[in-house]
Structures are given as structure tokens and as C-alpha cells.
Amino acid sequence: MVRKFLYIACIICALGVFSACSKDDMSGKSVIAEGTVVQNDFDKWLYANFTAPYNIAFKYKYEEIESDYDYYTVPADYEMSIKMAHLVKYLCIEAYDEVAGTVFTRSFFPKMFFLIGEWEYRNNGTFILGTAEGGKKILLTGVNDINDVLAGTYDKTRTVAEALNHYYIKTIHHEFVHIVNQTRPYSTDFKQITGSGYVADSWSEAPYNSLEEDGNPYYLKHGFITAYSQHSDTEDFAEMASEYIVEPVEVWNKWMKQAGDTGAALIQMKLDIVKDYYLNTWNIDLDKMREAVARRQNDVVNGKIDLTDISL
């Protein structure tokens, strides 16, 4: 009898529990709160000028996953990022729009830019100006020095235009060369012209970065347009194309004179292949590209372009 009463008591308790649970309605609201990102004026400007027309993400806010763990890095300054965005748009994207057409730019220009404030320094004393990854992303470093570069105080051995090209603009064109090369390769004949002259990371050491007895750079005398061109044929091709695009005619002619007959002949052979590649592969006249970039560069240096305007 006692056992029967215990069973009944257990059943009543269980029914009470089920009854109590049935009265608690499940909430339709998730307990996981999602963060809300508020877009500032620059974010809206980037969407209107990069994302909407070109499907390009322009990342200036620091993201650890986008950075390189092999280097100490710092975030890009907000105001400097605005200026860099204008420079990329006016001197690079719109220059390709003008010469190659918007279809080319929208199809092949990298789909992400990521900015960091400082250069990425190597152990050999050199530093990385930028990198390209898989034809999709370009990393730009040293963004926080843009004001000094534009003011002519960062590197007094170069004009403002030369410094702007050396530290930023040529880097973008250089990395874009890698991207188009990864999409459609250039002729293997290019590598054969100075094939024995590639020295990998030793390009930054003597004698490869030194002057010859006549006072002219070793690399020019041996058929390379820059010291870094001696790294490999892929870097050589990218340096040839990007330097030709951004440097004025008078600077290029000065280099050819410094290279001497032998060096200039080798450089011209490589330049012919570069021009042929762009014209026959991409229908881009490299001389017209050079003219467009030079005109736009003069606009920037002469203050004709407002690098701070993010109004829509």
C-alpha cells in the first residue's frame, strides 16, 4: 500500500513539472547578440567609389587576419587612409579605366586593398612597400607617411612625384602586373635575356646595388631597370612594366644613358616583350598608359585633386 502511494506521488510531481514547463513560452529572440557596424562618411564614400562600381573592398580598419604575422604592424591613420584611397582611385583604377576600359578594370583589378600604417621591415635592412596575394588582394604599407611624402620631406633625394611613385603608386602598378601575369603568363623569352643575372635576395647587397667605376648603377649596366629587378624574372617583368608606366620620359632616357650600350640594349629587349605582352594580350598600349598616369600625377602634385574630399 505504501509503495502504491509513492508511485502516485511521483506521477503527480512529474505532471506538475510538465505542467510548469508548458506554461513557459520560448522566446523568438536569439541570446547571441550581433554587433552593429555604423558606417562613417568615409565608409559610405568607399562603397560608392570602390565597392559599387568595381566590387573592390578597401580595408583601412586594422584586421589582424589580413596582416602578416612575420612583421610588426600598426593600423593606418584615418586621414591618411582617405588620401591613399583617392590616390589609388585617381592614379591607378581610373587610369586603367581611361586606357583599357572599365570592363578590364572591373574584371582584373584586385578585389581588396588592405592598408597598414608602417612599412614591413626585413632583417637585411630593406622593407616591403606592398604585396599581392593570389590576384585578389594588395597590401599597402607605410600609409601613415603619406603627408610627409606629399610635402617632400620624407625623402629629400627625390622630387614629390618621384617619392610618391617610389613608395606608393609604383607599388600598386607593380603588384597589378603580378596579377595580370598570374592570369595570363608572359613569354618565356623574357627570362632568357638576362637569365644568369637573377640573384634572388642578394639583389640588395654589393655589387648588385652598388655603383660601377663610372658612377652608374651596377644593375643598369647589366640590363636591369632597378636593383630589385635582379631578384627573379617575375620581379624583373613587374619592375619593367611599372617603372615604365610611372616614370617620365626624361627619367627613363637618363637611365638608358647610364646603362651604356650593352645595358640599354638588354633593357630595350625586355621592354619590347613587356609592351608586346600588354598590347597583344590585354589590348593596352603601354605608352598611352604612361601618358595618362603622367597627366594624372601632375594633377596630384600640383594640388588639382582634393585628396580629402569624401562628400557624396
PDB file of C-alpha atoms in Angstrom:
ATOM      1  CA  MET A   1       0.000   0.000   0.000  1.00  0.00           C
ATOM      2  CA  VAL A   2       2.820   2.384   0.885  1.00  0.00           C
ATOM      3  CA  ARG A   3       4.521   1.548  -2.445  1.00  0.00           C
ATOM      4  CA  LYS A   4       1.295   2.398  -4.362  1.00  0.00           C
ATOM      5  CA  PHE A   5       1.063   5.803  -2.665  1.00  0.00           C
ATOM      6  CA  LEU A   6       4.723   6.518  -3.588  1.00  0.00           C
ATOM      7  CA  TYR A   7       4.040   5.730  -7.274  1.00  0.00           C
ATOM      8  CA  ILE A   8       1.029   8.041  -7.268  1.00  0.00           C
ATOM      9  CA  ALA A   9       3.040  10.835  -5.619  1.00  0.00           C
ATOM     10  CA  CYS A  10       5.798  10.510  -8.230  1.00  0.00           C
ATOM     11  CA  ILE A  11       3.281  10.688 -11.059  1.00  0.00           C
ATOM     12  CA  ILE A  12       1.664  13.811  -9.585  1.00  0.00           C
ATOM     13  CA  CYS A  13       5.077  15.507  -9.237  1.00  0.00           C
ATOM     14  CA  ALA A  14       6.012  14.659 -12.793  1.00  0.00           C
ATOM     15  CA  LEU A  15       2.722  16.039 -14.101  1.00  0.00           C
ATOM     16  CA  GLY A  16       3.365  19.180 -12.109  1.00  0.00           C
ATOM     17  CA  VAL A  17       6.773  19.590 -13.680  1.00  0.00           C
ATOM     18  CA  PHE A  18       5.422  19.098 -17.219  1.00  0.00           C
ATOM     19  CA  SER A  19       2.585  21.498 -16.470  1.00  0.00           C
ATOM     20  CA  ALA A  20       5.007  24.146 -15.216  1.00  0.00           C
ATOM     21  CA  CYS A  21       7.254  23.741 -18.298  1.00  0.00           C
ATOM     22  CA  SER A  22       4.318  24.018 -20.658  1.00  0.00           C
ATOM     23  CA  LYS A  23       3.477  27.451 -19.269  1.00  0.00           C
ATOM     24  CA  ASP A  24       6.962  28.872 -20.204  1.00  0.00           C
ATOM     25  CA  ASP A  25       6.762  30.201 -23.777  1.00  0.00           C
ATOM     26  CA  MET A  26      10.010  30.041 -25.830  1.00  0.00           C
ATOM     27  CA  SER A  27      11.309  33.473 -26.837  1.00  0.00           C
ATOM     28  CA  GLY A  28      11.876  34.131 -30.541  1.00  0.00           C
ATOM     29  CA  LYS A  29      14.838  36.407 -29.778  1.00  0.00           C
ATOM     30  CA  SER A  30      18.344  34.934 -30.015  1.00  0.00           C
ATOM     31  CA  VAL A  31      20.530  35.134 -26.937  1.00  0.00           C
ATOM     32  CA  ILE A  32      23.506  35.769 -29.271  1.00  0.00           C
ATOM     33  CA  ALA A  33      23.782  39.498 -29.829  1.00  0.00           C
ATOM     34  CA  GLU A  34      25.148  40.595 -33.196  1.00  0.00           C
ATOM     35  CA  GLY A  35      27.311  43.709 -33.340  1.00  0.00           C
ATOM     36  CA  THR A  36      26.031  46.610 -35.385  1.00  0.00           C
ATOM     37  CA  VAL A  37      28.593  48.321 -37.610  1.00  0.00           C
ATOM     38  CA  VAL A  38      27.878  52.002 -38.059  1.00  0.00           C
ATOM     39  CA  GLN A  39      29.276  53.351 -41.317  1.00  0.00           C
ATOM     40  CA  ASN A  40      31.040  56.692 -41.190  1.00  0.00           C
ATOM     41  CA  ASP A  41      31.281  59.126 -44.117  1.00  0.00           C
ATOM     42  CA  PHE A  42      34.467  57.501 -45.402  1.00  0.00           C
ATOM     43  CA  ASP A  43      32.880  54.052 -45.376  1.00  0.00           C
ATOM     44  CA  LYS A  44      29.988  55.389 -47.436  1.00  0.00           C
ATOM     45  CA  TRP A  45      32.400  57.094 -49.840  1.00  0.00           C
ATOM     46  CA  LEU A  46      34.365  53.852 -50.271  1.00  0.00           C
ATOM     47  CA  TYR A  47      31.182  51.937 -51.047  1.00  0.00           C
ATOM     48  CA  ALA A  48      30.175  54.492 -53.678  1.00  0.00           C
ATOM     49  CA  ASN A  49      33.631  54.723 -55.285  1.00  0.00           C
ATOM     50  CA  PHE A  50      35.125  51.242 -54.866  1.00  0.00           C
ATOM     51  CA  THR A  51      32.573  48.608 -53.900  1.00  0.00           C
ATOM     52  CA  ALA A  52      29.560  49.567 -56.002  1.00  0.00           C
ATOM     53  CA  PRO A  53      31.348  50.297 -59.310  1.00  0.00           C
ATOM     54  CA  TYR A  54      34.272  47.822 -59.060  1.00  0.00           C
ATOM     55  CA  ASN A  55      33.371  45.268 -56.364  1.00  0.00           C
ATOM     56  CA  ILE A  56      36.563  46.250 -54.530  1.00  0.00           C
ATOM     57  CA  ALA A  57      36.840  46.115 -50.736  1.00  0.00           C
ATOM     58  CA  PHE A  58      39.066  48.906 -49.446  1.00  0.00           C
ATOM     59  CA  LYS A  59      40.016  47.997 -45.876  1.00  0.00           C
ATOM     60  CA  TYR A  60      41.641  50.679 -43.773  1.00  0.00           C
ATOM     61  CA  LYS A  61      40.495  49.490 -40.340  1.00  0.00           C
ATOM     62  CA  TYR A  62      43.042  47.138 -38.827  1.00  0.00           C
ATOM     63  CA  GLU A  63      42.245  43.435 -39.107  1.00  0.00           C
ATOM     64  CA  GLU A  64      44.769  41.048 -37.655  1.00  0.00           C
ATOM     65  CA  ILE A  65      43.762  38.235 -40.000  1.00  0.00           C
ATOM     66  CA  GLU A  66      44.685  40.389 -43.025  1.00  0.00           C
ATOM     67  CA  SER A  67      48.119  41.327 -41.667  1.00  0.00           C
ATOM     68  CA  ASP A  68      51.354  39.357 -41.885  1.00  0.00           C
ATOM     69  CA  TYR A  69      52.371  37.779 -38.578  1.00  0.00           C
ATOM     70  CA  ASP A  70      56.039  37.858 -39.620  1.00  0.00           C
ATOM     71  CA  TYR A  71      56.201  41.633 -39.160  1.00  0.00           C
ATOM     72  CA  TYR A  72      55.333  44.228 -36.542  1.00  0.00           C
ATOM     73  CA  THR A  73      52.447  46.225 -37.948  1.00  0.00           C
ATOM     74  CA  VAL A  74      50.382  49.227 -36.882  1.00  0.00           C
ATOM     75  CA  PRO A  75      46.969  50.476 -38.052  1.00  0.00           C
ATOM     76  CA  ALA A  76      46.642  53.021 -40.828  1.00  0.00           C
ATOM     77  CA  ASP A  77      45.639  56.524 -39.785  1.00  0.00           C
ATOM     78  CA  TYR A  78      42.081  57.542 -40.764  1.00  0.00           C
ATOM     79  CA  GLU A  79      43.011  60.767 -42.592  1.00  0.00           C
ATOM     80  CA  MET A  80      45.975  59.121 -44.345  1.00  0.00           C
ATOM     81  CA  SER A  81      43.718  56.269 -45.465  1.00  0.00           C
ATOM     82  CA  ILE A  82      41.386  58.762 -47.125  1.00  0.00           C
ATOM     83  CA  LYS A  83      44.283  60.228 -49.093  1.00  0.00           C
ATOM     84  CA  MET A  84      45.521  56.783 -50.089  1.00  0.00           C
ATOM     85  CA  ALA A  85      42.049  55.838 -51.324  1.00  0.00           C
ATOM     86  CA  HIS A  86      41.993  58.927 -53.548  1.00  0.00           C
ATOM     87  CA  LEU A  87      45.474  58.143 -54.900  1.00  0.00           C
ATOM     88  CA  VAL A  88      44.558  54.551 -55.724  1.00  0.00           C
ATOM     89  CA  LYS A  89      41.356  55.651 -57.411  1.00  0.00           C
ATOM     90  CA  TYR A  90      42.758  58.551 -59.454  1.00  0.00           C
ATOM     91  CA  LEU A  91      46.254  57.339 -60.330  1.00  0.00           C
ATOM     92  CA  CYS A  92      45.557  53.637 -60.787  1.00  0.00           C
ATOM     93  CA  ILE A  93      41.958  52.486 -61.194  1.00  0.00           C
ATOM     94  CA  GLU A  94      40.747  55.423 -63.263  1.00  0.00           C
ATOM     95  CA  ALA A  95      43.947  55.447 -65.313  1.00  0.00           C
ATOM     96  CA  TYR A  96      43.225  51.850 -66.381  1.00  0.00           C
ATOM     97  CA  ASP A  97      39.592  52.824 -66.982  1.00  0.00           C
ATOM     98  CA  GLU A  98      40.801  55.547 -69.347  1.00  0.00           C
ATOM     99  CA  VAL A  99      43.209  53.416 -71.367  1.00  0.00           C
ATOM    100  CA  ALA A 100      41.999  49.812 -71.040  1.00  0.00           C
ATOM    101  CA  GLY A 101      38.306  50.360 -70.347  1.00  0.00           C
ATOM    102  CA  THR A 102      36.126  49.764 -67.320  1.00  0.00           C
ATOM    103  CA  VAL A 103      35.438  46.152 -68.299  1.00  0.00           C
ATOM    104  CA  PHE A 104      39.153  45.359 -67.952  1.00  0.00           C
ATOM    105  CA  THR A 105      39.434  47.192 -64.639  1.00  0.00           C
ATOM    106  CA  ARG A 106      36.326  45.592 -63.165  1.00  0.00           C
ATOM    107  CA  SER A 107      37.411  42.149 -64.342  1.00  0.00           C
ATOM    108  CA  PHE A 108      41.056  42.095 -63.289  1.00  0.00           C
ATOM    109  CA  PHE A 109      41.845  44.804 -60.764  1.00  0.00           C
ATOM    110  CA  PRO A 110      42.343  43.269 -57.282  1.00  0.00           C
ATOM    111  CA  LYS A 111      39.220  42.918 -55.228  1.00  0.00           C
ATOM    112  CA  MET A 112      40.740  44.006 -51.928  1.00  0.00           C
ATOM    113  CA  PHE A 113      43.115  46.655 -50.650  1.00  0.00           C
ATOM    114  CA  PHE A 114      44.359  46.413 -47.087  1.00  0.00           C
ATOM    115  CA  LEU A 115      46.276  49.278 -45.509  1.00  0.00           C
ATOM    116  CA  ILE A 116      48.737  49.285 -42.628  1.00  0.00           C
ATOM    117  CA  GLY A 117      50.460  52.299 -41.178  1.00  0.00           C
ATOM    118  CA  GLU A 118      54.120  51.235 -41.116  1.00  0.00           C
ATOM    119  CA  TRP A 119      56.458  49.559 -43.574  1.00  0.00           C
ATOM    120  CA  GLU A 120      57.236  45.830 -43.174  1.00  0.00           C
ATOM    121  CA  TYR A 121      60.940  45.709 -42.363  1.00  0.00           C
ATOM    122  CA  ARG A 122      63.154  42.763 -43.302  1.00  0.00           C
ATOM    123  CA  ASN A 123      66.261  41.654 -41.436  1.00  0.00           C
ATOM    124  CA  ASN A 124      68.520  42.736 -44.330  1.00  0.00           C
ATOM    125  CA  GLY A 125      67.645  46.407 -43.902  1.00  0.00           C
ATOM    126  CA  THR A 126      65.116  46.604 -46.736  1.00  0.00           C
ATOM    127  CA  PHE A 127      61.372  46.953 -46.288  1.00  0.00           C
ATOM    128  CA  ILE A 128      58.269  45.831 -48.115  1.00  0.00           C
ATOM    129  CA  LEU A 129      56.226  48.515 -49.873  1.00  0.00           C
ATOM    130  CA  GLY A 130      53.392  46.180 -50.806  1.00  0.00           C
ATOM    131  CA  THR A 131      52.423  42.646 -51.745  1.00  0.00           C
ATOM    132  CA  ALA A 132      49.861  40.894 -53.942  1.00  0.00           C
ATOM    133  CA  GLU A 133      48.131  37.682 -52.954  1.00  0.00           C
ATOM    134  CA  GLY A 134      46.571  35.298 -55.441  1.00  0.00           C
ATOM    135  CA  GLY A 135      45.463  38.024 -57.796  1.00  0.00           C
ATOM    136  CA  LYS A 136      42.842  39.173 -55.285  1.00  0.00           C
ATOM    137  CA  LYS A 137      44.442  41.354 -52.629  1.00  0.00           C
ATOM    138  CA  ILE A 138      47.021  44.140 -52.490  1.00  0.00           C
ATOM    139  CA  LEU A 139      48.635  45.097 -49.201  1.00  0.00           C
ATOM    140  CA  LEU A 140      49.892  48.693 -48.998  1.00  0.00           C
ATOM    141  CA  THR A 141      52.258  49.623 -46.195  1.00  0.00           C
ATOM    142  CA  GLY A 142      53.648  52.885 -44.822  1.00  0.00           C
ATOM    143  CA  VAL A 143      50.329  54.695 -45.238  1.00  0.00           C
ATOM    144  CA  ASN A 144      50.961  56.932 -42.228  1.00  0.00           C
ATOM    145  CA  ASP A 145      53.854  58.648 -44.041  1.00  0.00           C
ATOM    146  CA  ILE A 146      51.755  59.971 -46.934  1.00  0.00           C
ATOM    147  CA  ASN A 147      51.679  63.568 -45.674  1.00  0.00           C
ATOM    148  CA  ASP A 148      55.470  63.724 -45.422  1.00  0.00           C
ATOM    149  CA  VAL A 149      55.863  62.184 -48.880  1.00  0.00           C
ATOM    150  CA  LEU A 150      53.454  64.693 -50.424  1.00  0.00           C
ATOM    151  CA  ALA A 151      55.201  67.546 -48.610  1.00  0.00           C
ATOM    152  CA  GLY A 152      58.584  66.476 -49.964  1.00  0.00           C
ATOM    153  CA  THR A 153      60.085  65.991 -46.507  1.00  0.00           C
ATOM    154  CA  TYR A 154      60.099  62.202 -46.257  1.00  0.00           C
ATOM    155  CA  ASP A 155      62.774  61.608 -48.916  1.00  0.00           C
ATOM    156  CA  LYS A 156      64.674  64.727 -49.937  1.00  0.00           C
ATOM    157  CA  THR A 157      66.688  62.807 -52.540  1.00  0.00           C
ATOM    158  CA  ARG A 158      63.562  62.564 -54.698  1.00  0.00           C
ATOM    159  CA  THR A 159      61.016  65.026 -56.037  1.00  0.00           C
ATOM    160  CA  VAL A 160      57.470  64.743 -54.677  1.00  0.00           C
ATOM    161  CA  ALA A 161      56.385  62.885 -57.807  1.00  0.00           C
ATOM    162  CA  GLU A 162      59.350  60.513 -57.631  1.00  0.00           C
ATOM    163  CA  ALA A 163      58.786  59.811 -53.922  1.00  0.00           C
ATOM    164  CA  LEU A 164      55.062  59.309 -54.437  1.00  0.00           C
ATOM    165  CA  ASN A 165      55.818  56.785 -57.153  1.00  0.00           C
ATOM    166  CA  HIS A 166      58.634  55.057 -55.325  1.00  0.00           C
ATOM    167  CA  TYR A 167      56.814  54.490 -52.055  1.00  0.00           C
ATOM    168  CA  TYR A 168      53.214  54.001 -53.176  1.00  0.00           C
ATOM    169  CA  ILE A 169      52.000  54.321 -56.750  1.00  0.00           C
ATOM    170  CA  LYS A 170      54.615  52.210 -58.498  1.00  0.00           C
ATOM    171  CA  THR A 171      53.989  49.530 -55.888  1.00  0.00           C
ATOM    172  CA  ILE A 172      50.319  49.340 -56.876  1.00  0.00           C
ATOM    173  CA  HIS A 173      51.162  49.100 -60.571  1.00  0.00           C
ATOM    174  CA  HIS A 174      53.921  46.574 -59.783  1.00  0.00           C
ATOM    175  CA  GLU A 175      51.577  44.317 -57.851  1.00  0.00           C
ATOM    176  CA  PHE A 176      48.908  44.638 -60.532  1.00  0.00           C
ATOM    177  CA  VAL A 177      51.475  43.395 -63.063  1.00  0.00           C
ATOM    178  CA  HIS A 178      51.824  40.236 -60.968  1.00  0.00           C
ATOM    179  CA  ILE A 179      48.063  39.822 -61.012  1.00  0.00           C
ATOM    180  CA  VAL A 180      47.727  40.050 -64.807  1.00  0.00           C
ATOM    181  CA  ASN A 181      50.775  37.770 -65.186  1.00  0.00           C
ATOM    182  CA  GLN A 182      49.122  35.180 -62.962  1.00  0.00           C
ATOM    183  CA  THR A 183      46.043  35.371 -65.146  1.00  0.00           C
ATOM    184  CA  ARG A 184      47.896  35.164 -68.473  1.00  0.00           C
ATOM    185  CA  PRO A 185      51.647  34.420 -68.445  1.00  0.00           C
ATOM    186  CA  TYR A 186      54.213  36.334 -70.484  1.00  0.00           C
ATOM    187  CA  SER A 187      56.651  34.811 -72.982  1.00  0.00           C
ATOM    188  CA  THR A 188      59.458  32.674 -71.558  1.00  0.00           C
ATOM    189  CA  ASP A 189      61.798  34.589 -73.900  1.00  0.00           C
ATOM    190  CA  PHE A 190      61.825  37.385 -71.334  1.00  0.00           C
ATOM    191  CA  LYS A 191      63.688  35.304 -68.764  1.00  0.00           C
ATOM    192  CA  GLN A 192      66.379  34.290 -71.233  1.00  0.00           C
ATOM    193  CA  ILE A 193      67.604  37.836 -71.914  1.00  0.00           C
ATOM    194  CA  THR A 194      69.337  38.256 -68.529  1.00  0.00           C
ATOM    195  CA  GLY A 195      68.757  34.780 -67.136  1.00  0.00           C
ATOM    196  CA  SER A 196      72.170  34.461 -65.487  1.00  0.00           C
ATOM    197  CA  GLY A 197      71.761  37.793 -63.711  1.00  0.00           C
ATOM    198  CA  TYR A 198      68.999  36.860 -61.259  1.00  0.00           C
ATOM    199  CA  VAL A 199      70.370  36.629 -57.726  1.00  0.00           C
ATOM    200  CA  ALA A 200      67.253  36.253 -55.510  1.00  0.00           C
ATOM    201  CA  ASP A 201      67.544  38.083 -52.169  1.00  0.00           C
ATOM    202  CA  SER A 202      71.156  39.104 -52.823  1.00  0.00           C
ATOM    203  CA  TRP A 203      69.898  41.973 -55.007  1.00  0.00           C
ATOM    204  CA  SER A 204      70.189  44.349 -52.014  1.00  0.00           C
ATOM    205  CA  GLU A 205      73.863  43.531 -51.434  1.00  0.00           C
ATOM    206  CA  ALA A 206      77.079  44.591 -53.162  1.00  0.00           C
ATOM    207  CA  PRO A 207      77.847  44.584 -56.014  1.00  0.00           C
ATOM    208  CA  TYR A 208      74.249  44.297 -57.226  1.00  0.00           C
ATOM    209  CA  ASN A 209      73.079  47.525 -55.557  1.00  0.00           C
ATOM    210  CA  SER A 210      76.384  49.384 -55.937  1.00  0.00           C
ATOM    211  CA  LEU A 211      77.829  51.875 -58.396  1.00  0.00           C
ATOM    212  CA  GLU A 212      80.341  50.878 -61.064  1.00  0.00           C
ATOM    213  CA  GLU A 213      83.628  52.722 -61.580  1.00  0.00           C
ATOM    214  CA  ASP A 214      81.936  55.175 -63.932  1.00  0.00           C
ATOM    215  CA  GLY A 215      79.484  56.148 -61.184  1.00  0.00           C
ATOM    216  CA  ASN A 216      76.456  54.444 -62.735  1.00  0.00           C
ATOM    217  CA  PRO A 217      74.393  51.697 -61.049  1.00  0.00           C
ATOM    218  CA  TYR A 218      75.559  48.107 -61.478  1.00  0.00           C
ATOM    219  CA  TYR A 219      72.041  46.918 -62.241  1.00  0.00           C
ATOM    220  CA  LEU A 220      71.553  49.327 -65.165  1.00  0.00           C
ATOM    221  CA  LYS A 221      74.892  48.376 -66.693  1.00  0.00           C
ATOM    222  CA  HIS A 222      73.834  44.728 -66.537  1.00  0.00           C
ATOM    223  CA  GLY A 223      70.415  45.153 -68.119  1.00  0.00           C
ATOM    224  CA  PHE A 224      68.114  45.659 -65.127  1.00  0.00           C
ATOM    225  CA  ILE A 225      65.932  48.709 -64.634  1.00  0.00           C
ATOM    226  CA  THR A 226      66.145  48.567 -60.800  1.00  0.00           C
ATOM    227  CA  ALA A 227      68.230  46.707 -58.242  1.00  0.00           C
ATOM    228  CA  TYR A 228      65.155  44.701 -57.230  1.00  0.00           C
ATOM    229  CA  SER A 229      64.711  43.553 -60.836  1.00  0.00           C
ATOM    230  CA  GLN A 230      67.668  41.253 -60.230  1.00  0.00           C
ATOM    231  CA  HIS A 231      65.617  39.165 -57.794  1.00  0.00           C
ATOM    232  CA  SER A 232      63.857  36.990 -60.416  1.00  0.00           C
ATOM    233  CA  ASP A 233      62.297  37.189 -63.851  1.00  0.00           C
ATOM    234  CA  THR A 234      58.815  37.702 -62.368  1.00  0.00           C
ATOM    235  CA  GLU A 235      60.005  40.699 -60.342  1.00  0.00           C
ATOM    236  CA  ASP A 236      62.026  41.918 -63.314  1.00  0.00           C
ATOM    237  CA  PHE A 237      58.932  41.912 -65.533  1.00  0.00           C
ATOM    238  CA  ALA A 238      56.851  43.707 -62.902  1.00  0.00           C
ATOM    239  CA  GLU A 239      59.572  46.295 -62.332  1.00  0.00           C
ATOM    240  CA  MET A 240      59.993  46.903 -66.066  1.00  0.00           C
ATOM    241  CA  ALA A 241      56.281  47.465 -66.641  1.00  0.00           C
ATOM    242  CA  SER A 242      55.578  49.516 -63.517  1.00  0.00           C
ATOM    243  CA  GLU A 243      58.667  51.737 -63.827  1.00  0.00           C
ATOM    244  CA  TYR A 244      57.866  52.430 -67.476  1.00  0.00           C
ATOM    245  CA  ILE A 245      54.285  53.356 -66.578  1.00  0.00           C
ATOM    246  CA  VAL A 246      55.087  55.795 -63.763  1.00  0.00           C
ATOM    247  CA  GLU A 247      58.417  57.359 -64.750  1.00  0.00           C
ATOM    248  CA  PRO A 248      58.601  60.420 -67.038  1.00  0.00           C
ATOM    249  CA  VAL A 249      60.257  60.040 -70.445  1.00  0.00           C
ATOM    250  CA  GLU A 250      63.243  62.154 -69.395  1.00  0.00           C
ATOM    251  CA  VAL A 251      63.938  59.941 -66.361  1.00  0.00           C
ATOM    252  CA  TRP A 252      63.757  56.769 -68.444  1.00  0.00           C
ATOM    253  CA  ASN A 253      66.089  58.249 -71.077  1.00  0.00           C
ATOM    254  CA  LYS A 254      68.557  59.235 -68.337  1.00  0.00           C
ATOM    255  CA  TRP A 255      68.584  55.653 -67.087  1.00  0.00           C
ATOM    256  CA  MET A 256      69.210  54.317 -70.582  1.00  0.00           C
ATOM    257  CA  LYS A 257      72.200  56.636 -70.930  1.00  0.00           C
ATOM    258  CA  GLN A 258      73.549  55.461 -67.573  1.00  0.00           C
ATOM    259  CA  ALA A 259      73.084  51.831 -68.628  1.00  0.00           C
ATOM    260  CA  GLY A 260      75.502  52.209 -71.527  1.00  0.00           C
ATOM    261  CA  ASP A 261      75.185  50.474 -74.881  1.00  0.00           C
ATOM    262  CA  THR A 262      75.139  46.917 -73.501  1.00  0.00           C
ATOM    263  CA  GLY A 263      72.805  47.520 -70.575  1.00  0.00           C
ATOM    264  CA  ALA A 264      70.424  49.716 -72.577  1.00  0.00           C
ATOM    265  CA  ALA A 265      70.175  47.109 -75.336  1.00  0.00           C
ATOM    266  CA  LEU A 266      69.222  44.404 -72.826  1.00  0.00           C
ATOM    267  CA  ILE A 267      66.650  46.634 -71.148  1.00  0.00           C
ATOM    268  CA  GLN A 268      65.144  47.583 -74.521  1.00  0.00           C
ATOM    269  CA  MET A 269      64.806  43.917 -75.497  1.00  0.00           C
ATOM    270  CA  LYS A 270      62.878  43.248 -72.302  1.00  0.00           C
ATOM    271  CA  LEU A 271      60.774  46.382 -72.704  1.00  0.00           C
ATOM    272  CA  ASP A 272      59.772  45.269 -76.210  1.00  0.00           C
ATOM    273  CA  ILE A 273      58.453  41.983 -74.772  1.00  0.00           C
ATOM    274  CA  VAL A 274      56.605  43.820 -71.993  1.00  0.00           C
ATOM    275  CA  LYS A 275      54.934  46.184 -74.482  1.00  0.00           C
ATOM    276  CA  ASP A 276      54.055  43.310 -76.807  1.00  0.00           C
ATOM    277  CA  TYR A 277      52.541  41.358 -73.909  1.00  0.00           C
ATOM    278  CA  TYR A 278      50.281  44.214 -72.868  1.00  0.00           C
ATOM    279  CA  LEU A 279      49.220  45.104 -76.400  1.00  0.00           C
ATOM    280  CA  ASN A 280      48.572  41.601 -77.737  1.00  0.00           C
ATOM    281  CA  THR A 281      47.315  40.021 -74.523  1.00  0.00           C
ATOM    282  CA  TRP A 282      45.309  42.862 -72.981  1.00  0.00           C
ATOM    283  CA  ASN A 283      44.950  45.390 -75.833  1.00  0.00           C
ATOM    284  CA  ILE A 284      46.712  48.010 -73.699  1.00  0.00           C
ATOM    285  CA  ASP A 285      49.116  50.486 -75.288  1.00  0.00           C
ATOM    286  CA  LEU A 286      51.704  50.956 -72.554  1.00  0.00           C
ATOM    287  CA  ASP A 287      52.752  54.349 -73.939  1.00  0.00           C
ATOM    288  CA  LYS A 288      49.171  55.637 -73.659  1.00  0.00           C
ATOM    289  CA  MET A 289      49.014  54.249 -70.142  1.00  0.00           C
ATOM    290  CA  ARG A 290      52.205  56.095 -69.328  1.00  0.00           C
ATOM    291  CA  GLU A 291      50.800  59.367 -70.691  1.00  0.00           C
ATOM    292  CA  ALA A 292      47.574  59.010 -68.689  1.00  0.00           C
ATOM    293  CA  VAL A 293      49.431  58.312 -65.446  1.00  0.00           C
ATOM    294  CA  ALA A 294      51.850  61.236 -66.007  1.00  0.00           C
ATOM    295  CA  ARG A 295      48.981  63.673 -66.579  1.00  0.00           C
ATOM    296  CA  ARG A 296      47.110  62.462 -63.509  1.00  0.00           C
ATOM    297  CA  GLN A 297      50.270  62.508 -61.428  1.00  0.00           C
ATOM    298  CA  ASN A 298      50.847  66.160 -62.324  1.00  0.00           C
ATOM    299  CA  ASP A 299      47.277  66.902 -61.213  1.00  0.00           C
ATOM    300  CA  VAL A 300      48.019  65.425 -57.779  1.00  0.00           C
ATOM    301  CA  VAL A 301      51.409  67.104 -57.327  1.00  0.00           C
ATOM    302  CA  ASN A 302      50.031  70.480 -58.431  1.00  0.00           C
ATOM    303  CA  GLY A 303      47.131  70.255 -55.977  1.00  0.00           C
ATOM    304  CA  LYS A 304      44.382  69.967 -58.587  1.00  0.00           C
ATOM    305  CA  ILE A 305      42.891  66.926 -56.851  1.00  0.00           C
ATOM    306  CA  ASP A 306      41.368  67.190 -53.383  1.00  0.00           C
ATOM    307  CA  LEU A 307      42.638  64.126 -51.566  1.00  0.00           C
ATOM    308  CA  THR A 308      40.450  64.779 -48.517  1.00  0.00           C
ATOM    309  CA  ASP A 309      37.012  65.113 -50.114  1.00  0.00           C
ATOM    310  CA  ILE A 310      34.670  62.259 -49.152  1.00  0.00           C
ATOM    311  CA  SER A 311      31.405  64.011 -49.898  1.00  0.00           C
ATOM    312  CA  LEU A 312      28.854  62.130 -51.986  1.00  0.00           C
TER     313      LEU A 312
END
